[in-house]
PDB file of C-alpha atoms in Angstrom:
ATOM      1  CA  MET A   1      62.525 -17.899  89.404  1.00  0.00           C
ATOM      2  CA  ASN A   2      61.259 -19.537  92.577  1.00  0.00           C
ATOM      3  CA  ARG A   3      64.840 -20.141  93.920  1.00  0.00           C
ATOM      4  CA  SER A   4      65.347 -16.110  93.460  1.00  0.00           C
ATOM      5  CA  ALA A   5      62.202 -15.469  95.335  1.00  0.00           C
ATOM      6  CA  THR A   6      63.051 -18.149  97.871  1.00  0.00           C
ATOM      7  CA  ALA A   7      66.624 -16.441  98.409  1.00  0.00           C
ATOM      8  CA  ARG A   8      64.806 -13.292  98.804  1.00  0.00           C
ATOM      9  CA  SER A   9      62.356 -14.405 101.259  1.00  0.00           C
ATOM     10  CA  GLY A  10      65.272 -15.853 103.664  1.00  0.00           C
ATOM     11  CA  ARG A  11      67.244 -12.770 103.451  1.00  0.00           C
ATOM     12  CA  THR A  12      63.963 -10.541 104.699  1.00  0.00           C
ATOM     13  CA  ARG A  13      63.521 -12.899 107.449  1.00  0.00           C
ATOM     14  CA  ARG A  14      67.316 -12.700 108.516  1.00  0.00           C
ATOM     15  CA  LEU A  15      66.904  -8.969 107.894  1.00  0.00           C
ATOM     16  CA  ALA A  16      63.612  -8.920 110.120  1.00  0.00           C
ATOM     17  CA  SER A  17      64.992 -10.878 112.957  1.00  0.00           C
ATOM     18  CA  SER A  18      68.179  -8.924 113.229  1.00  0.00           C
ATOM     19  CA  VAL A  19      66.038  -5.552 113.786  1.00  0.00           C
ATOM     20  CA  TRP A  20      63.811  -7.512 116.148  1.00  0.00           C
ATOM     21  CA  VAL A  21      66.279  -9.020 118.467  1.00  0.00           C
ATOM     22  CA  PRO A  22      67.832  -5.414 119.475  1.00  0.00           C
ATOM     23  CA  TRP A  23      64.574  -4.138 120.017  1.00  0.00           C
ATOM     24  CA  THR A  24      63.313  -7.140 122.176  1.00  0.00           C
ATOM     25  CA  CYS A  25      66.243  -6.842 124.479  1.00  0.00           C
ATOM     26  CA  GLY A  26      65.776  -3.225 124.815  1.00  0.00           C
ATOM     27  CA  VAL A  27      62.264  -3.862 126.057  1.00  0.00           C
ATOM     28  CA  LEU A  28      63.265  -6.249 128.262  1.00  0.00           C
ATOM     29  CA  MET A  29      65.779  -4.012 129.654  1.00  0.00           C
ATOM     30  CA  LEU A  30      63.086  -1.455 130.492  1.00  0.00           C
ATOM     31  CA  LEU A  31      60.742  -3.915 131.897  1.00  0.00           C
ATOM     32  CA  THR A  32      63.490  -5.212 134.292  1.00  0.00           C
ATOM     33  CA  VAL A  33      64.161  -1.221 135.518  1.00  0.00           C
ATOM     34  CA  ALA A  34      60.381  -0.596 135.754  1.00  0.00           C
ATOM     35  CA  GLY A  35      60.367  -3.864 137.982  1.00  0.00           C
ATOM     36  CA  THR A  36      62.887  -3.167 140.198  1.00  0.00           C
ATOM     37  CA  VAL A  37      61.218   0.444 140.848  1.00  0.00           C
ATOM     38  CA  LEU A  38      57.918  -0.590 141.136  1.00  0.00           C
ATOM     39  CA  ALA A  39      59.492  -3.440 143.814  1.00  0.00           C
ATOM     40  CA  LEU A  40      60.822  -0.695 145.802  1.00  0.00           C
ATOM     41  CA  GLY A  41      57.516   1.158 145.933  1.00  0.00           C
ATOM     42  CA  GLY A  42      58.995   4.010 143.715  1.00  0.00           C
ATOM     43  CA  ARG A  43      60.975   5.362 146.940  1.00  0.00           C
ATOM     44  CA  VAL A  44      64.807   5.329 147.764  1.00  0.00           C
ATOM     45  CA  ASP A  45      65.414   6.051 151.371  1.00  0.00           C
ATOM     46  CA  ARG A  46      67.687   8.668 151.398  1.00  0.00           C
ATOM     47  CA  GLY A  47      68.663   7.868 155.101  1.00  0.00           C
ATOM     48  CA  VAL A  48      68.991  11.821 156.181  1.00  0.00           C
ATOM     49  CA  THR A  49      66.085  14.133 156.421  1.00  0.00           C
ATOM     50  CA  VAL A  50      66.984  18.113 155.374  1.00  0.00           C
ATOM     51  CA  PRO A  51      65.286  20.346 157.958  1.00  0.00           C
ATOM     52  CA  ALA A  52      62.482  22.417 155.980  1.00  0.00           C
ATOM     53  CA  ALA A  53      64.549  25.535 157.311  1.00  0.00           C
ATOM     54  CA  ILE A  54      67.671  24.998 155.339  1.00  0.00           C
ATOM     55  CA  LEU A  55      65.818  24.020 152.413  1.00  0.00           C
ATOM     56  CA  ASP A  56      63.707  27.081 152.300  1.00  0.00           C
ATOM     57  CA  ASN A  57      66.724  29.081 152.854  1.00  0.00           C
ATOM     58  CA  GLN A  58      68.545  27.642 149.943  1.00  0.00           C
ATOM     59  CA  GLN A  59      65.757  28.189 147.743  1.00  0.00           C
ATOM     60  CA  ASN A  60      65.757  31.786 148.548  1.00  0.00           C
ATOM     61  CA  VAL A  61      69.174  32.523 148.034  1.00  0.00           C
ATOM     62  CA  THR A  62      69.034  30.626 144.578  1.00  0.00           C
ATOM     63  CA  ALA A  63      65.804  32.689 143.509  1.00  0.00           C
ATOM     64  CA  ALA A  64      67.670  35.851 144.494  1.00  0.00           C
ATOM     65  CA  ALA A  65      70.675  34.816 142.376  1.00  0.00           C
ATOM     66  CA  ALA A  66      68.698  33.899 139.508  1.00  0.00           C
ATOM     67  CA  GLN A  67      66.435  37.466 140.034  1.00  0.00           C
ATOM     68  CA  HIS A  68      70.180  39.157 140.052  1.00  0.00           C
ATOM     69  CA  VAL A  69      71.297  37.727 136.981  1.00  0.00           C
ATOM     70  CA  ARG A  70      67.534  38.159 134.963  1.00  0.00           C
ATOM     71  CA  ARG A  71      68.284  41.991 135.742  1.00  0.00           C
ATOM     72  CA  ALA A  72      71.708  42.212 134.662  1.00  0.00           C
ATOM     73  CA  LEU A  73      70.655  40.440 131.321  1.00  0.00           C
ATOM     74  CA  HIS A  74      67.963  42.980 131.237  1.00  0.00           C
ATOM     75  CA  ALA A  75      70.129  45.636 131.812  1.00  0.00           C
ATOM     76  CA  GLY A  76      72.361  44.874 129.104  1.00  0.00           C
ATOM     77  CA  GLU A  77      69.564  44.554 126.504  1.00  0.00           C
ATOM     78  CA  LEU A  78      68.831  48.145 127.733  1.00  0.00           C
ATOM     79  CA  ASP A  79      72.258  49.505 127.454  1.00  0.00           C
ATOM     80  CA  LEU A  80      72.505  47.914 124.055  1.00  0.00           C
ATOM     81  CA  ALA A  81      69.401  49.282 122.603  1.00  0.00           C
ATOM     82  CA  GLN A  82      70.931  52.898 123.836  1.00  0.00           C
ATOM     83  CA  LEU A  83      73.944  52.222 121.791  1.00  0.00           C
ATOM     84  CA  ALA A  84      72.106  51.402 118.782  1.00  0.00           C
ATOM     85  CA  ASP A  85      69.856  54.534 118.958  1.00  0.00           C
ATOM     86  CA  GLY A  86      72.849  56.715 119.350  1.00  0.00           C
ATOM     87  CA  LEU A  87      74.325  54.756 116.130  1.00  0.00           C
ATOM     88  CA  THR A  88      71.105  55.524 114.289  1.00  0.00           C
ATOM     89  CA  LEU A  89      71.744  59.165 114.391  1.00  0.00           C
ATOM     90  CA  GLY A  90      75.428  59.002 113.131  1.00  0.00           C
ATOM     91  CA  SER A  91      74.927  58.252 109.176  1.00  0.00           C
ATOM     92  CA  ASP A  92      78.772  58.067 108.755  1.00  0.00           C
ATOM     93  CA  THR A  93      79.969  54.678 109.535  1.00  0.00           C
ATOM     94  CA  THR A  94      83.373  55.931 110.691  1.00  0.00           C
ATOM     95  CA  GLU A  95      81.685  57.391 113.505  1.00  0.00           C
ATOM     96  CA  PHE A  96      80.461  53.733 114.710  1.00  0.00           C
ATOM     97  CA  ASP A  97      84.481  52.906 115.587  1.00  0.00           C
ATOM     98  CA  SER A  98      84.478  55.337 118.467  1.00  0.00           C
ATOM     99  CA  GLN A  99      80.869  54.878 119.786  1.00  0.00           C
ATOM    100  CA  VAL A 100      81.381  51.220 119.914  1.00  0.00           C
ATOM    101  CA  LYS A 101      84.884  51.415 121.603  1.00  0.00           C
ATOM    102  CA  ASP A 102      83.479  54.196 124.035  1.00  0.00           C
ATOM    103  CA  PHE A 103      80.419  51.629 125.196  1.00  0.00           C
ATOM    104  CA  LYS A 104      83.139  48.787 125.584  1.00  0.00           C
ATOM    105  CA  GLN A 105      85.147  50.763 127.581  1.00  0.00           C
ATOM    106  CA  ARG A 106      82.178  51.839 129.824  1.00  0.00           C
ATOM    107  CA  TYR A 107      80.336  48.797 130.286  1.00  0.00           C
ATOM    108  CA  GLY A 108      83.276  46.319 131.229  1.00  0.00           C
ATOM    109  CA  ARG A 109      80.867  42.998 131.215  1.00  0.00           C
ATOM    110  CA  TYR A 110      81.193  42.306 127.283  1.00  0.00           C
ATOM    111  CA  ARG A 111      83.686  40.280 125.824  1.00  0.00           C
ATOM    112  CA  SER A 112      82.887  41.917 122.446  1.00  0.00           C
ATOM    113  CA  VAL A 113      81.078  44.837 121.039  1.00  0.00           C
ATOM    114  CA  TYR A 114      80.625  44.928 117.059  1.00  0.00           C
ATOM    115  CA  VAL A 115      78.200  46.316 114.519  1.00  0.00           C
ATOM    116  CA  LEU A 116      77.364  44.366 111.482  1.00  0.00           C
ATOM    117  CA  ASP A 117      75.652  45.573 108.234  1.00  0.00           C
ATOM    118  CA  ALA A 118      73.064  44.078 106.343  1.00  0.00           C
ATOM    119  CA  ALA A 119      75.817  41.829 104.611  1.00  0.00           C
ATOM    120  CA  ARG A 120      76.861  40.650 107.868  1.00  0.00           C
ATOM    121  CA  ARG A 121      79.977  42.564 107.355  1.00  0.00           C
ATOM    122  CA  VAL A 122      81.775  43.928 110.714  1.00  0.00           C
ATOM    123  CA  LEU A 123      81.520  48.037 110.440  1.00  0.00           C
ATOM    124  CA  ALA A 124      83.104  48.460 113.985  1.00  0.00           C
ATOM    125  CA  ARG A 125      84.413  46.329 116.313  1.00  0.00           C
ATOM    126  CA  ALA A 126      86.142  46.536 120.233  1.00  0.00           C
ATOM    127  CA  GLY A 127      87.170  43.596 122.285  1.00  0.00           C
ATOM    128  CA  THR A 128      87.408  39.962 120.850  1.00  0.00           C
ATOM    129  CA  THR A 129      86.809  38.757 117.523  1.00  0.00           C
ATOM    130  CA  ALA A 130      83.143  38.984 116.163  1.00  0.00           C
ATOM    131  CA  HIS A 131      80.834  36.095 115.713  1.00  0.00           C
ATOM    132  CA  PRO A 132      78.617  37.118 112.825  1.00  0.00           C
ATOM    133  CA  ASP A 133      77.140  33.372 112.949  1.00  0.00           C
ATOM    134  CA  GLN A 134      75.994  33.952 116.537  1.00  0.00           C
ATOM    135  CA  VAL A 135      73.277  36.635 115.503  1.00  0.00           C
ATOM    136  CA  PRO A 136      70.117  35.746 113.667  1.00  0.00           C
ATOM    137  CA  VAL A 137      70.004  36.687 109.905  1.00  0.00           C
ATOM    138  CA  ALA A 138      68.230  40.060 109.456  1.00  0.00           C
ATOM    139  CA  PRO A 139      66.335  40.242 113.159  1.00  0.00           C
ATOM    140  CA  THR A 140      63.799  42.852 113.070  1.00  0.00           C
ATOM    141  CA  ARG A 141      63.699  43.624 116.911  1.00  0.00           C
ATOM    142  CA  ALA A 142      66.258  43.566 119.692  1.00  0.00           C
ATOM    143  CA  GLY A 143      66.857  40.118 121.543  1.00  0.00           C
ATOM    144  CA  SER A 144      69.505  37.819 123.377  1.00  0.00           C
ATOM    145  CA  SER A 145      70.480  34.283 122.285  1.00  0.00           C
ATOM    146  CA  ASP A 146      70.710  31.297 124.596  1.00  0.00           C
ATOM    147  CA  ALA A 147      73.530  31.032 126.442  1.00  0.00           C
ATOM    148  CA  THR A 148      76.325  29.635 124.207  1.00  0.00           C
ATOM    149  CA  SER A 149      80.263  29.029 124.650  1.00  0.00           C
ATOM    150  CA  ILE A 150      82.422  31.113 122.262  1.00  0.00           C
ATOM    151  CA  ASP A 151      86.180  30.268 122.594  1.00  0.00           C
ATOM    152  CA  LYS A 152      85.447  28.362 125.927  1.00  0.00           C
ATOM    153  CA  VAL A 153      83.788  31.181 127.480  1.00  0.00           C
ATOM    154  CA  PRO A 154      79.754  30.965 128.372  1.00  0.00           C
ATOM    155  CA  VAL A 155      78.166  34.202 126.410  1.00  0.00           C
ATOM    156  CA  VAL A 156      75.151  35.547 126.125  1.00  0.00           C
ATOM    157  CA  VAL A 157      74.678  37.118 122.370  1.00  0.00           C
ATOM    158  CA  GLN A 158      72.588  40.086 122.947  1.00  0.00           C
ATOM    159  CA  TYR A 159      71.636  42.143 119.440  1.00  0.00           C
ATOM    160  CA  ALA A 160      69.617  45.379 118.496  1.00  0.00           C
ATOM    161  CA  PRO A 161      69.014  46.219 114.887  1.00  0.00           C
ATOM    162  CA  PHE A 162      69.082  49.919 113.671  1.00  0.00           C
ATOM    163  CA  LYS A 163      68.653  52.138 110.554  1.00  0.00           C
ATOM    164  CA  TYR A 164      71.284  54.601 109.645  1.00  0.00           C
ATOM    165  CA  GLY A 165      72.061  56.736 106.725  1.00  0.00           C
ATOM    166  CA  SER A 166      69.425  56.917 103.643  1.00  0.00           C
ATOM    167  CA  ASN A 167      67.990  53.366 104.098  1.00  0.00           C
ATOM    168  CA  SER A 168      70.555  51.148 105.450  1.00  0.00           C
ATOM    169  CA  ARG A 169      70.467  48.319 108.156  1.00  0.00           C
ATOM    170  CA  ALA A 170      72.640  47.276 110.703  1.00  0.00           C
ATOM    171  CA  VAL A 171      72.583  45.506 114.207  1.00  0.00           C
ATOM    172  CA  ALA A 172      74.707  46.316 116.938  1.00  0.00           C
ATOM    173  CA  VAL A 173      75.958  43.207 119.103  1.00  0.00           C
ATOM    174  CA  ALA A 174      77.340  42.612 122.324  1.00  0.00           C
ATOM    175  CA  GLU A 175      78.770  39.291 123.682  1.00  0.00           C
ATOM    176  CA  TYR A 176      77.723  39.360 127.251  1.00  0.00           C
ATOM    177  CA  ASP A 177      80.518  37.371 129.383  1.00  0.00           C
ATOM    178  CA  LEU A 178      78.584  35.112 131.738  1.00  0.00           C
ATOM    179  CA  ALA A 179      81.396  34.434 133.599  1.00  0.00           C
ATOM    180  CA  LYS A 180      81.627  37.766 134.702  1.00  0.00           C
ATOM    181  CA  MET A 181      78.367  37.212 136.546  1.00  0.00           C
ATOM    182  CA  GLN A 182      80.055  34.554 138.639  1.00  0.00           C
ATOM    183  CA  HIS A 183      79.634  36.793 141.834  1.00  0.00           C
ATOM    184  CA  ALA A 184      75.800  36.159 141.675  1.00  0.00           C
ATOM    185  CA  PHE A 185      76.234  32.191 141.840  1.00  0.00           C
ATOM    186  CA  ASP A 186      79.107  32.207 144.346  1.00  0.00           C
ATOM    187  CA  ALA A 187      76.408  33.445 146.824  1.00  0.00           C
ATOM    188  CA  VAL A 188      74.508  30.411 146.221  1.00  0.00           C
ATOM    189  CA  ARG A 189      76.035  28.298 148.700  1.00  0.00           C
ATOM    190  CA  PRO A 190      74.597  25.022 150.434  1.00  0.00           C
ATOM    191  CA  ALA A 191      73.098  26.309 153.887  1.00  0.00           C
ATOM    192  CA  THR A 192      74.235  24.564 156.995  1.00  0.00           C
ATOM    193  CA  ALA A 193      72.220  24.056 160.370  1.00  0.00           C
TER     194      ALA A 193
END
């Protein structure tokens, strides 16, 4: 019995030492980096001073492009809400197809526009393949997802729930192609003196 307890004690010590060695090395590396930064006084000489006018100009251009993108995404949400309102008026899902195709054709900034029912089946679609997995389950209000990559294309998924027929629920979804907003970012170029 003593021999078994001694063997377990030895195994526990080896396990504890194998855990502490990497942890100690990590702490020593962190302290080395911190000591180097402290020795430099927290400053690194960049050698070149950028004039304040150039920095201000670049900041203004970047802010203007960001404002343009915000407005474009907000306009997309409003357009989709309008589509959802139009779909609410129709009680027959066969009418959805023509409305969705018309919406996609009218606004060329979407990769795909589609309508999902409560069971997440596609009722109508225009454009590329629908991605129901990108839409929240049973959203209660309109919204947008964070930017994501679908088929290697940067996309924001916008959605607007609506009621149709007797008591059915559905969601209008549009995949906003962020690559089509590239001109907003192309305007943001480094300012030159």
